[in-house]
Short mmCIF file of C-alpha atoms in Angstrom, two decimals:
data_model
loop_
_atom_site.label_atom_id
_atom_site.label_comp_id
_atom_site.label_asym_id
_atom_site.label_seq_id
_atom_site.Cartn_x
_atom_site.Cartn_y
_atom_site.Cartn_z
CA UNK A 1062 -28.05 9.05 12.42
CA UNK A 1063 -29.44 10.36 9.21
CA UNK A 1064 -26.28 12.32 8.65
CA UNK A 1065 -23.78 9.15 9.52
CA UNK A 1066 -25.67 6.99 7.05
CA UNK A 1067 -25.79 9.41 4.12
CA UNK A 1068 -21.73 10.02 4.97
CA UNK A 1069 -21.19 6.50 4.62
CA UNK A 1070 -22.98 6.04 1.38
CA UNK A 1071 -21.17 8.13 -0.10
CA UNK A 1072 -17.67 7.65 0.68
CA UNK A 1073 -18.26 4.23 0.65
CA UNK A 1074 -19.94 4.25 -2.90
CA UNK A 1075 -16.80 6.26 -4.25
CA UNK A 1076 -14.04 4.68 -2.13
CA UNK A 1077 -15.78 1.13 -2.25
CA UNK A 1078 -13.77 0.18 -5.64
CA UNK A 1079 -10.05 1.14 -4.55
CA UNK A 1080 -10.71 -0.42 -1.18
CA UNK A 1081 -11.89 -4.18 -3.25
CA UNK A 1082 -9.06 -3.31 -5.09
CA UNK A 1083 -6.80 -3.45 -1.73
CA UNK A 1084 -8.80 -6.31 -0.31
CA UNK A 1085 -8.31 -8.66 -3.58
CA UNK A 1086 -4.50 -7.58 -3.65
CA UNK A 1087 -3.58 -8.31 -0.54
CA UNK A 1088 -5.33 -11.52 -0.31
CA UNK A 1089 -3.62 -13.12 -3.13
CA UNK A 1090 0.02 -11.64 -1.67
CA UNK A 1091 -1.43 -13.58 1.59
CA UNK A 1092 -0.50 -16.78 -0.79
CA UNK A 1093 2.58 -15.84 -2.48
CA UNK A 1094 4.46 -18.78 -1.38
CA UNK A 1095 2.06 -21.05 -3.09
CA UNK A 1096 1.92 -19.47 -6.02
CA UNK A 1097 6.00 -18.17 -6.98
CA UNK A 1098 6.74 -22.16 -8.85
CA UNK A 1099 10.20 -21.10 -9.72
CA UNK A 1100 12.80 -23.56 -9.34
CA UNK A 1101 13.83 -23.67 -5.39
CA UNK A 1102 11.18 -21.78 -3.92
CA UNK A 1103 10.45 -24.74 -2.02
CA UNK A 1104 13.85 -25.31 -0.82
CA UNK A 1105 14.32 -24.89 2.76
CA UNK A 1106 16.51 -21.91 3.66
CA UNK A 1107 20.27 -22.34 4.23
CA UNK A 1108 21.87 -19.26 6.42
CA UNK A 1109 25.83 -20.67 6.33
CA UNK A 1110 27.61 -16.82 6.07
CA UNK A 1111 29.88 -18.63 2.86
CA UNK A 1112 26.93 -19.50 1.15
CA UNK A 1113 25.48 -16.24 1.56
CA UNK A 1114 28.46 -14.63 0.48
CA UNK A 1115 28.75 -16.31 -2.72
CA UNK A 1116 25.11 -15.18 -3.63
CA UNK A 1117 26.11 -11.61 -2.77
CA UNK A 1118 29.05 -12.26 -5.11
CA UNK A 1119 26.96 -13.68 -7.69
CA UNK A 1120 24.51 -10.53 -7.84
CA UNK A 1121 27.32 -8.73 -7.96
CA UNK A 1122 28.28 -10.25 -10.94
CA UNK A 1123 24.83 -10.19 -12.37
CA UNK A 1124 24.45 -6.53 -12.91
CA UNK A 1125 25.87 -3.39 -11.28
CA UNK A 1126 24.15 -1.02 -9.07
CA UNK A 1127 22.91 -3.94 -6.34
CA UNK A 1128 20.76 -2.55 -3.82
CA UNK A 1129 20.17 -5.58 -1.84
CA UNK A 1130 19.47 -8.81 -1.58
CA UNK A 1131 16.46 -10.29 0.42
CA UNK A 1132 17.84 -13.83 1.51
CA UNK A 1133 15.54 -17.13 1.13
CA UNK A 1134 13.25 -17.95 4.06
CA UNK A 1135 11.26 -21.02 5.25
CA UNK A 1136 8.08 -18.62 3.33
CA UNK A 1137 10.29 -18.65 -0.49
CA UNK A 1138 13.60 -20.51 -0.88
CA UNK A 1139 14.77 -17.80 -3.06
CA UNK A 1140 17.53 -14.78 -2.41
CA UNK A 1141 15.95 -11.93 -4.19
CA UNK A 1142 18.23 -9.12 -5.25
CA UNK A 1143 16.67 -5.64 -6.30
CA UNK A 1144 19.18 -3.57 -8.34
CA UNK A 1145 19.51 0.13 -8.46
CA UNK A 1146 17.30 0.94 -12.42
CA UNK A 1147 14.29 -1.10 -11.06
CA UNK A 1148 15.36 -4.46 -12.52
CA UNK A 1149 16.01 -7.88 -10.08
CA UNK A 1150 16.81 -11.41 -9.99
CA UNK A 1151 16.05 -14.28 -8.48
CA UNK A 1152 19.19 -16.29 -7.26
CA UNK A 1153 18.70 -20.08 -6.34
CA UNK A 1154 20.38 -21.25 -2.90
CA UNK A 1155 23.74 -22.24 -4.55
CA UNK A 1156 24.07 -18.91 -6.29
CA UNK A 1157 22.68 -20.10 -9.73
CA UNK A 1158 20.23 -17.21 -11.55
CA UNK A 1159 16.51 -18.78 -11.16
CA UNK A 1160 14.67 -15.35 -12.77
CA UNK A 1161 15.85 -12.20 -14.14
CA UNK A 1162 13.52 -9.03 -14.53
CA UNK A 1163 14.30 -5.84 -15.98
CA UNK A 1164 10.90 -3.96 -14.07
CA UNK A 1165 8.07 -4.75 -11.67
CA UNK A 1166 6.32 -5.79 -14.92
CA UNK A 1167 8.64 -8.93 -14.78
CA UNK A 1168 6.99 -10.77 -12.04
CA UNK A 1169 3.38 -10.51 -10.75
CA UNK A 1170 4.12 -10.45 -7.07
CA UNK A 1171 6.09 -8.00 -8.08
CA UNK A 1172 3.39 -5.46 -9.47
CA UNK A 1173 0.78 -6.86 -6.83
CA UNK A 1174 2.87 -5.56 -4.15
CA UNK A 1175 3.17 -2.22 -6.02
CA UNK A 1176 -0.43 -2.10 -6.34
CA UNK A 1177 -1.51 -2.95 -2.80
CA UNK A 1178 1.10 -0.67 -1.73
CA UNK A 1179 1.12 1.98 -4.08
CA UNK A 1180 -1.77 1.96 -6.20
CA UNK A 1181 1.15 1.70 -8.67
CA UNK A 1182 1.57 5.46 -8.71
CA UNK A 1183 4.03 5.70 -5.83
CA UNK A 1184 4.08 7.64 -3.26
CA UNK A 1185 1.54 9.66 -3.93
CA UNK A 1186 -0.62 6.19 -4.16
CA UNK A 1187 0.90 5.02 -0.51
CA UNK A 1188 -0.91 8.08 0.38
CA UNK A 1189 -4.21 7.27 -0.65
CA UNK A 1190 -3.80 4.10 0.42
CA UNK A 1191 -3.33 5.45 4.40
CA UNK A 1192 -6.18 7.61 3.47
CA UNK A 1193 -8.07 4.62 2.30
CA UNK A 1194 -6.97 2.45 5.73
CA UNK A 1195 -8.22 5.40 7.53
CA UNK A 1196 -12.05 5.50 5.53
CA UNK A 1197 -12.13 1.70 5.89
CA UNK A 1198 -11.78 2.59 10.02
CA UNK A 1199 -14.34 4.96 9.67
CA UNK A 1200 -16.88 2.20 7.31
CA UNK A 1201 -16.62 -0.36 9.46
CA UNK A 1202 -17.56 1.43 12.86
CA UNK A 1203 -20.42 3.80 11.40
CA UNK A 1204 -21.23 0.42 9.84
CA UNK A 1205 -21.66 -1.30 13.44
CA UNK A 1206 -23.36 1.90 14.13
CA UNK A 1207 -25.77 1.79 11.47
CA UNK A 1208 -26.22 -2.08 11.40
CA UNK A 1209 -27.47 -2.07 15.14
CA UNK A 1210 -31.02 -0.77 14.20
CA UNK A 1211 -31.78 -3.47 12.17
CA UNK A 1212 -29.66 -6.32 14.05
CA UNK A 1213 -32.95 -8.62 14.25
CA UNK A 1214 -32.77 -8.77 10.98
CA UNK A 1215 -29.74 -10.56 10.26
CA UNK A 1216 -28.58 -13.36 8.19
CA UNK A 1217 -25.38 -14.05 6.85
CA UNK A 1218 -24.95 -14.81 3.26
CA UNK A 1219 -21.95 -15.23 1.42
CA UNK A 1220 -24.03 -14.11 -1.56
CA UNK A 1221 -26.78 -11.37 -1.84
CA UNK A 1222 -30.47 -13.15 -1.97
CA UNK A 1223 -30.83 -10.89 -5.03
CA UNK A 1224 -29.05 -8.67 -6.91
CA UNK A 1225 -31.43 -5.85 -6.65
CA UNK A 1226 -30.41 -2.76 -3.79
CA UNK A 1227 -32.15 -3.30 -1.29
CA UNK A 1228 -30.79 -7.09 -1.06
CA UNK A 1229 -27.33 -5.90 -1.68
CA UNK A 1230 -27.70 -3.55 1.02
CA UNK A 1231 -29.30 -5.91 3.63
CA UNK A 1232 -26.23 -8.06 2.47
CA UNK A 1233 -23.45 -5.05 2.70
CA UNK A 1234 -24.83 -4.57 6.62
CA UNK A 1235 -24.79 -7.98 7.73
CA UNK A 1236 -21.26 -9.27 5.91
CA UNK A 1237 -20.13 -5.89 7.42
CA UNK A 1238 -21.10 -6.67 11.04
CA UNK A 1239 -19.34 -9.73 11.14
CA UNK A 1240 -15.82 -8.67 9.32
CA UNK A 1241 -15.94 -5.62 11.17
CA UNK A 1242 -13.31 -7.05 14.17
CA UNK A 1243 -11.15 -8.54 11.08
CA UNK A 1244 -11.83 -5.47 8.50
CA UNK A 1245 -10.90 -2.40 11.62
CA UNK A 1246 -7.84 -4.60 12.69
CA UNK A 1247 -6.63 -4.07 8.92
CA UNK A 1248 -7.94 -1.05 8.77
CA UNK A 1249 -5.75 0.29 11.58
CA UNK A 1250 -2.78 -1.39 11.10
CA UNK A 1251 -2.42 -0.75 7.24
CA UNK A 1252 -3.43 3.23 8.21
CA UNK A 1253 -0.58 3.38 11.30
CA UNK A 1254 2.90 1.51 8.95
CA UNK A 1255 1.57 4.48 6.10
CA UNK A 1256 1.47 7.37 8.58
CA UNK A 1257 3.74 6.45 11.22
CA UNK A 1258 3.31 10.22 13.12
CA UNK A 1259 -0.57 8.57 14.16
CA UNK A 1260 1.06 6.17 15.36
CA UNK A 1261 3.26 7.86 17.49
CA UNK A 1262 1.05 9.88 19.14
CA UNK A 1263 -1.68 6.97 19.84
CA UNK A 1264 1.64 5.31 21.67
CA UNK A 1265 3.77 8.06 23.19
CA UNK A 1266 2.91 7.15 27.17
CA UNK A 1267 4.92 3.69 25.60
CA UNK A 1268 7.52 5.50 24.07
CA UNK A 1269 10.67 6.67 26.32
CA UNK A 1270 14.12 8.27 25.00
CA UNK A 1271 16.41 6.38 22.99
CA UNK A 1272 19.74 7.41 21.77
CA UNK A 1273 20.36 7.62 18.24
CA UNK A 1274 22.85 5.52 16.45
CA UNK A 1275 25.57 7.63 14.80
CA UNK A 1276 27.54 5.68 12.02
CA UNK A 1277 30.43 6.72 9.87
CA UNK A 1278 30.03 8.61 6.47
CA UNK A 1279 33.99 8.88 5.51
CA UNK A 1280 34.06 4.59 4.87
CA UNK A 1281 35.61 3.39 1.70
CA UNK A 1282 32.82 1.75 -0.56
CA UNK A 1283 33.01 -2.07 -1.45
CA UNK A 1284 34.92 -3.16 -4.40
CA UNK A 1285 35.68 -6.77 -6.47
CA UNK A 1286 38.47 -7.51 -3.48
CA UNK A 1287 35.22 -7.49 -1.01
CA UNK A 1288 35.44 -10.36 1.05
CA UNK A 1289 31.36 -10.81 1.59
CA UNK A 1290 32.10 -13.89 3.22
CA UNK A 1291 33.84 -12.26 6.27
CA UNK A 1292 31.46 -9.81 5.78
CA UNK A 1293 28.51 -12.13 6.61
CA UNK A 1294 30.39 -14.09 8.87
CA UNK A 1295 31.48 -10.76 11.07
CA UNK A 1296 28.04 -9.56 11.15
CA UNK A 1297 26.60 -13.26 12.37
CA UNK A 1298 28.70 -13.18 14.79
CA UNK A 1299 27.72 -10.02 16.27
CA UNK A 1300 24.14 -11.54 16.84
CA UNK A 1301 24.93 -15.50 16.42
CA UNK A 1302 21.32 -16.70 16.96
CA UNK A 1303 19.54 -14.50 14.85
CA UNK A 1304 18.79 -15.24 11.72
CA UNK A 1305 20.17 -13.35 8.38
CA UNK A 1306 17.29 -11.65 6.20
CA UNK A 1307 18.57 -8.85 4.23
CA UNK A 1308 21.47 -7.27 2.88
CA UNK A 1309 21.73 -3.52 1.89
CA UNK A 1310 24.80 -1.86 -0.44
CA UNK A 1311 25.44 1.27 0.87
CA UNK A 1312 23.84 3.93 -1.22
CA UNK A 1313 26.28 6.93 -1.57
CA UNK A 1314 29.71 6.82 -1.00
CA UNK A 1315 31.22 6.46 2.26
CA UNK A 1316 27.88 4.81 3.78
CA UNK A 1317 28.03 1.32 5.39
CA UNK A 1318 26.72 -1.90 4.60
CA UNK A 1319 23.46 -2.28 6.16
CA UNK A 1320 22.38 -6.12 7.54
CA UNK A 1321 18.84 -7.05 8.86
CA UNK A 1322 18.69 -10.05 11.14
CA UNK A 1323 15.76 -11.72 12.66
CA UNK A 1324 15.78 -12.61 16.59
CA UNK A 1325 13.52 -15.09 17.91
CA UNK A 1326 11.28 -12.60 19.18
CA UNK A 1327 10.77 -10.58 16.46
CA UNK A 1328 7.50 -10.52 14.19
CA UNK A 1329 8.43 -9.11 11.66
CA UNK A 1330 9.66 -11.25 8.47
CA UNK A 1331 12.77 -9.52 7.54
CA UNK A 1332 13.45 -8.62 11.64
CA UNK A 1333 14.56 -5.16 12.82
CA UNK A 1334 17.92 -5.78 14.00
CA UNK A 1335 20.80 -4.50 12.58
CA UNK A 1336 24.42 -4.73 12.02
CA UNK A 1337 26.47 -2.18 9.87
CA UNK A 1338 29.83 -2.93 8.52
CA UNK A 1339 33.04 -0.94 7.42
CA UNK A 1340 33.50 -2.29 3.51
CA UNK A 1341 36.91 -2.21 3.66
CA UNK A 1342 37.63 -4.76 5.86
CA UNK A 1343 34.17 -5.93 7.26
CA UNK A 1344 34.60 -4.02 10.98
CA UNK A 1345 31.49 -3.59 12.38
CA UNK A 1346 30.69 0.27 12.88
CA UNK A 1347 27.35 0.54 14.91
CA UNK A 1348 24.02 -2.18 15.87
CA UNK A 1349 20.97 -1.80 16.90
CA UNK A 1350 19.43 -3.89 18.65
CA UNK A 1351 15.41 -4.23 18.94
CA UNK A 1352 15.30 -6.15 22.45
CA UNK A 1353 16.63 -2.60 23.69
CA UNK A 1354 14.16 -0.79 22.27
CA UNK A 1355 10.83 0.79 24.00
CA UNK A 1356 7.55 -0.66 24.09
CA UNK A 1357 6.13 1.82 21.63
CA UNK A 1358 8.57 0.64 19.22
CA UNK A 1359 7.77 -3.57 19.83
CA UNK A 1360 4.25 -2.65 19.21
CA UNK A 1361 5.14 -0.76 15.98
CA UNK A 1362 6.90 -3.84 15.26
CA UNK A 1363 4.39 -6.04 15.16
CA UNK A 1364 1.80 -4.20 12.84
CA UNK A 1365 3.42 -5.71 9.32
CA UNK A 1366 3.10 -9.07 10.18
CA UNK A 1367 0.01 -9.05 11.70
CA UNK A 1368 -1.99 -6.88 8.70
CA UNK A 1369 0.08 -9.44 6.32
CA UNK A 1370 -0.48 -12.58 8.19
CA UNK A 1371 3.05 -13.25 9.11
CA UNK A 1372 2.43 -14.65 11.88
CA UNK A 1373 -0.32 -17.27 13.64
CA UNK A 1374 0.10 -19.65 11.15
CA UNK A 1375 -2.60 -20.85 8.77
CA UNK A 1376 -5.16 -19.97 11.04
CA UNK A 1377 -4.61 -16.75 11.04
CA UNK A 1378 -4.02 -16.53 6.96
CA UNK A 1379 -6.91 -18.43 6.41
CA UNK A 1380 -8.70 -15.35 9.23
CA UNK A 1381 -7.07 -12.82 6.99
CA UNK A 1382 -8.10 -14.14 4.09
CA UNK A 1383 -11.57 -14.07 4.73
CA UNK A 1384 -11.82 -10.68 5.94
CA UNK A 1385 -10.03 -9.63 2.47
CA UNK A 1386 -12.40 -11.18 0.75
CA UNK A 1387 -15.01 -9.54 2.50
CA UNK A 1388 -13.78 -6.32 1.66
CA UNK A 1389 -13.86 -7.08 -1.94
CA UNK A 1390 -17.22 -8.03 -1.86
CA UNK A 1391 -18.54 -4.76 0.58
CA UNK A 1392 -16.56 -2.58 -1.37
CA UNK A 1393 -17.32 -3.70 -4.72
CA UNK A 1394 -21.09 -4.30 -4.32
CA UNK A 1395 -21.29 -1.18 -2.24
CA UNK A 1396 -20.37 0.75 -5.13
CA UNK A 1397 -22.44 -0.83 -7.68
CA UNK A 1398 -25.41 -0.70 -5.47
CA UNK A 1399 -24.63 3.10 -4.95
CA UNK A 1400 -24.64 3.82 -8.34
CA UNK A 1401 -27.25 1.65 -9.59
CA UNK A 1402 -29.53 3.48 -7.03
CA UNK A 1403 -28.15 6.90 -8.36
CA UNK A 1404 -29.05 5.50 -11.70
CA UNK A 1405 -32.81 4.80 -10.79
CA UNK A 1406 -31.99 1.08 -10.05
CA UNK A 1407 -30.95 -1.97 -11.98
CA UNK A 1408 -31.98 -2.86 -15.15
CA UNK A 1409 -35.07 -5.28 -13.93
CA UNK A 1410 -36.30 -2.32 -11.28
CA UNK A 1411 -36.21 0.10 -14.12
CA UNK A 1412 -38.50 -2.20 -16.25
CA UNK A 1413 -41.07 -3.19 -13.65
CA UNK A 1414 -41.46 0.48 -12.73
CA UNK A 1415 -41.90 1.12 -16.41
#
């Protein structure tokens, strides 16, 4: 025991920063939707395949080297179109430029995202950030661990009673214990979308054989005589309930275009199902199709919008939202009570003893 609480001092007094940084990140992207006040955010969203073509037209126009456009949802009522040197736009509903950007810098849910993801340092940062997931598992269990000795104890405060270590600590073990449930959930599925190879060995007995989708690589790339209204329109029709999310140019030549759709029963925001297209005259070359999928593969599915709150309405946000905030607060007075104690104590300790 003696061993598993001086192992979680420590990590937890140098990790304890980056992980309030990850818990104060992610709550705020929890919100975006209230926050982006750009003209049409609030506008519901309109999935007509003309109207979607004349955005993709308009982006077009905009700037070269289009990546994609994310279409507007009932979360932001804004297309957003990333373009190949970093930069972006926001397009309004009837094509009209709402924002323009030239870097991540540009827009701050731009740069959150980065920095929840990435640690702004790329991959090297989405890295840590698994690694971080993975400590956070590892804090909140040896935390449950430790906390049970002294359960008789308890009392939740939102608040240390003091700001001295020992109150911060009584504080860090009882906040702890109750966002554990909240805190692991995170914890896990932040850890398994970073390292997907955990993942697929904690669900292999769900997992069975799938064949994998061969598409063309000899196409013709788009050009000005695109037609991205019949392209949109071809690929609705392929699924005609689902719902249009994302867009993808391909990126080297004789690729496809690349369409994300969203079926009913799909969690996840942008949706897994997709239709590729021939460019030249908007054939459709493969799908794929996530209600054909495994089990192993719905459960991956689902561990975006449940770490991001994307689905179980405000309950669930308001749920996630708390347990972000309690990581801010364990991680951030963790460290300063670590290193206050390494430091012989805050300033008032160091004067009485004196």
């Amino acid at each position: 025991m003696k061993l598993l609480s001086w192992l979680h001092r420590w990590t937890g007094g140098i990790a304890g920063l980056l992980l309030a940084i990850l818990g104060l990140s992610g709550t705020v992207l929890l919100w975006e939707d209230s926050w982006i006040l750009l003209r049409g955010a609030d506008e519901p969203a309109i999935t007509d395949p003309a109207r979607l073509g004349e955005t993709v037209s308009a982006a077009l126009e905009e700037g070269p080297g289009l990546s994609r456009i994310t279409f507007a949802s009932d979360e932001i009522g804004l297309h957003q179109a990333v373009y190949a040197d970093g930069s972006g736009a926001y397009f309004a509903q009837d094509g009209a430029l709402v924002d323009r950007w030239t870097s991540i810098w540009g827009r701050p849910e731009l740069w959150l995202f980065d920095l929840h993801h990435y640690l702004l340092v790329g991959e090297t940062g989405k890295i840590t950030t698994g690694i971080l997931g993975l400590l956070l598992l590892g804090f909140s269990i040896s935390g449950l661990i430790l906390w049970w000795r002294t359960r008789k104890t308890f009392r939740l405060r939102l608040w240390p009673a003091r700001i001295t270590t020992s109150a911060v600590i009584r504080h860090h073990r009882d906040l702890g214990a109750v966002a554990s449930p909240l805190l692991i959930l995170t914890a896990l599925t932040g850890a398994m979308m970073v390292f997907p190879s955990i993942s697929n060995v904690l669900l292999w007995p769900l997992a069975s054989d799938t064949q994998d989708i061969v598409l063309p690589d000899d196409l013709a790339g788009y050009s000005r005589q695109t037609d991205w209204t019949q392209v949109m329109t071809r690929a609705q029709a392929a699924f005609p309930d689902a719902v249009p999310r994302r867009i993808m140019l391909p990126g080297k030549a004789g690729a496809p275009i690349t369409l994300r759709f969203r079926q009913d029963f799909e969690w996840t925001p942008n949706g897994r199902t997709y239709i590729w297209l021939d460019p030249a005259d908007a054939s459709i070359v493969g799908t794929g199709d996530p209600a054909m999928q495994d089990l192993a593969s719905a459960v991956t599915e689902k561990f975006y919008p449940v770490h991001a709150a994307k689905v179980g309405g405000l309950a669930w946000r308001l749920l996630m939202t708390a347990g972000g905030l309690a990581l801010v607060l364990l991680g951030s007075l963790a460290t300063w009570s670590f290193w206050a104690r390494r430091a012989g104590g805050t300033p008032r300790q160091r004067s009485r003893k004196a």
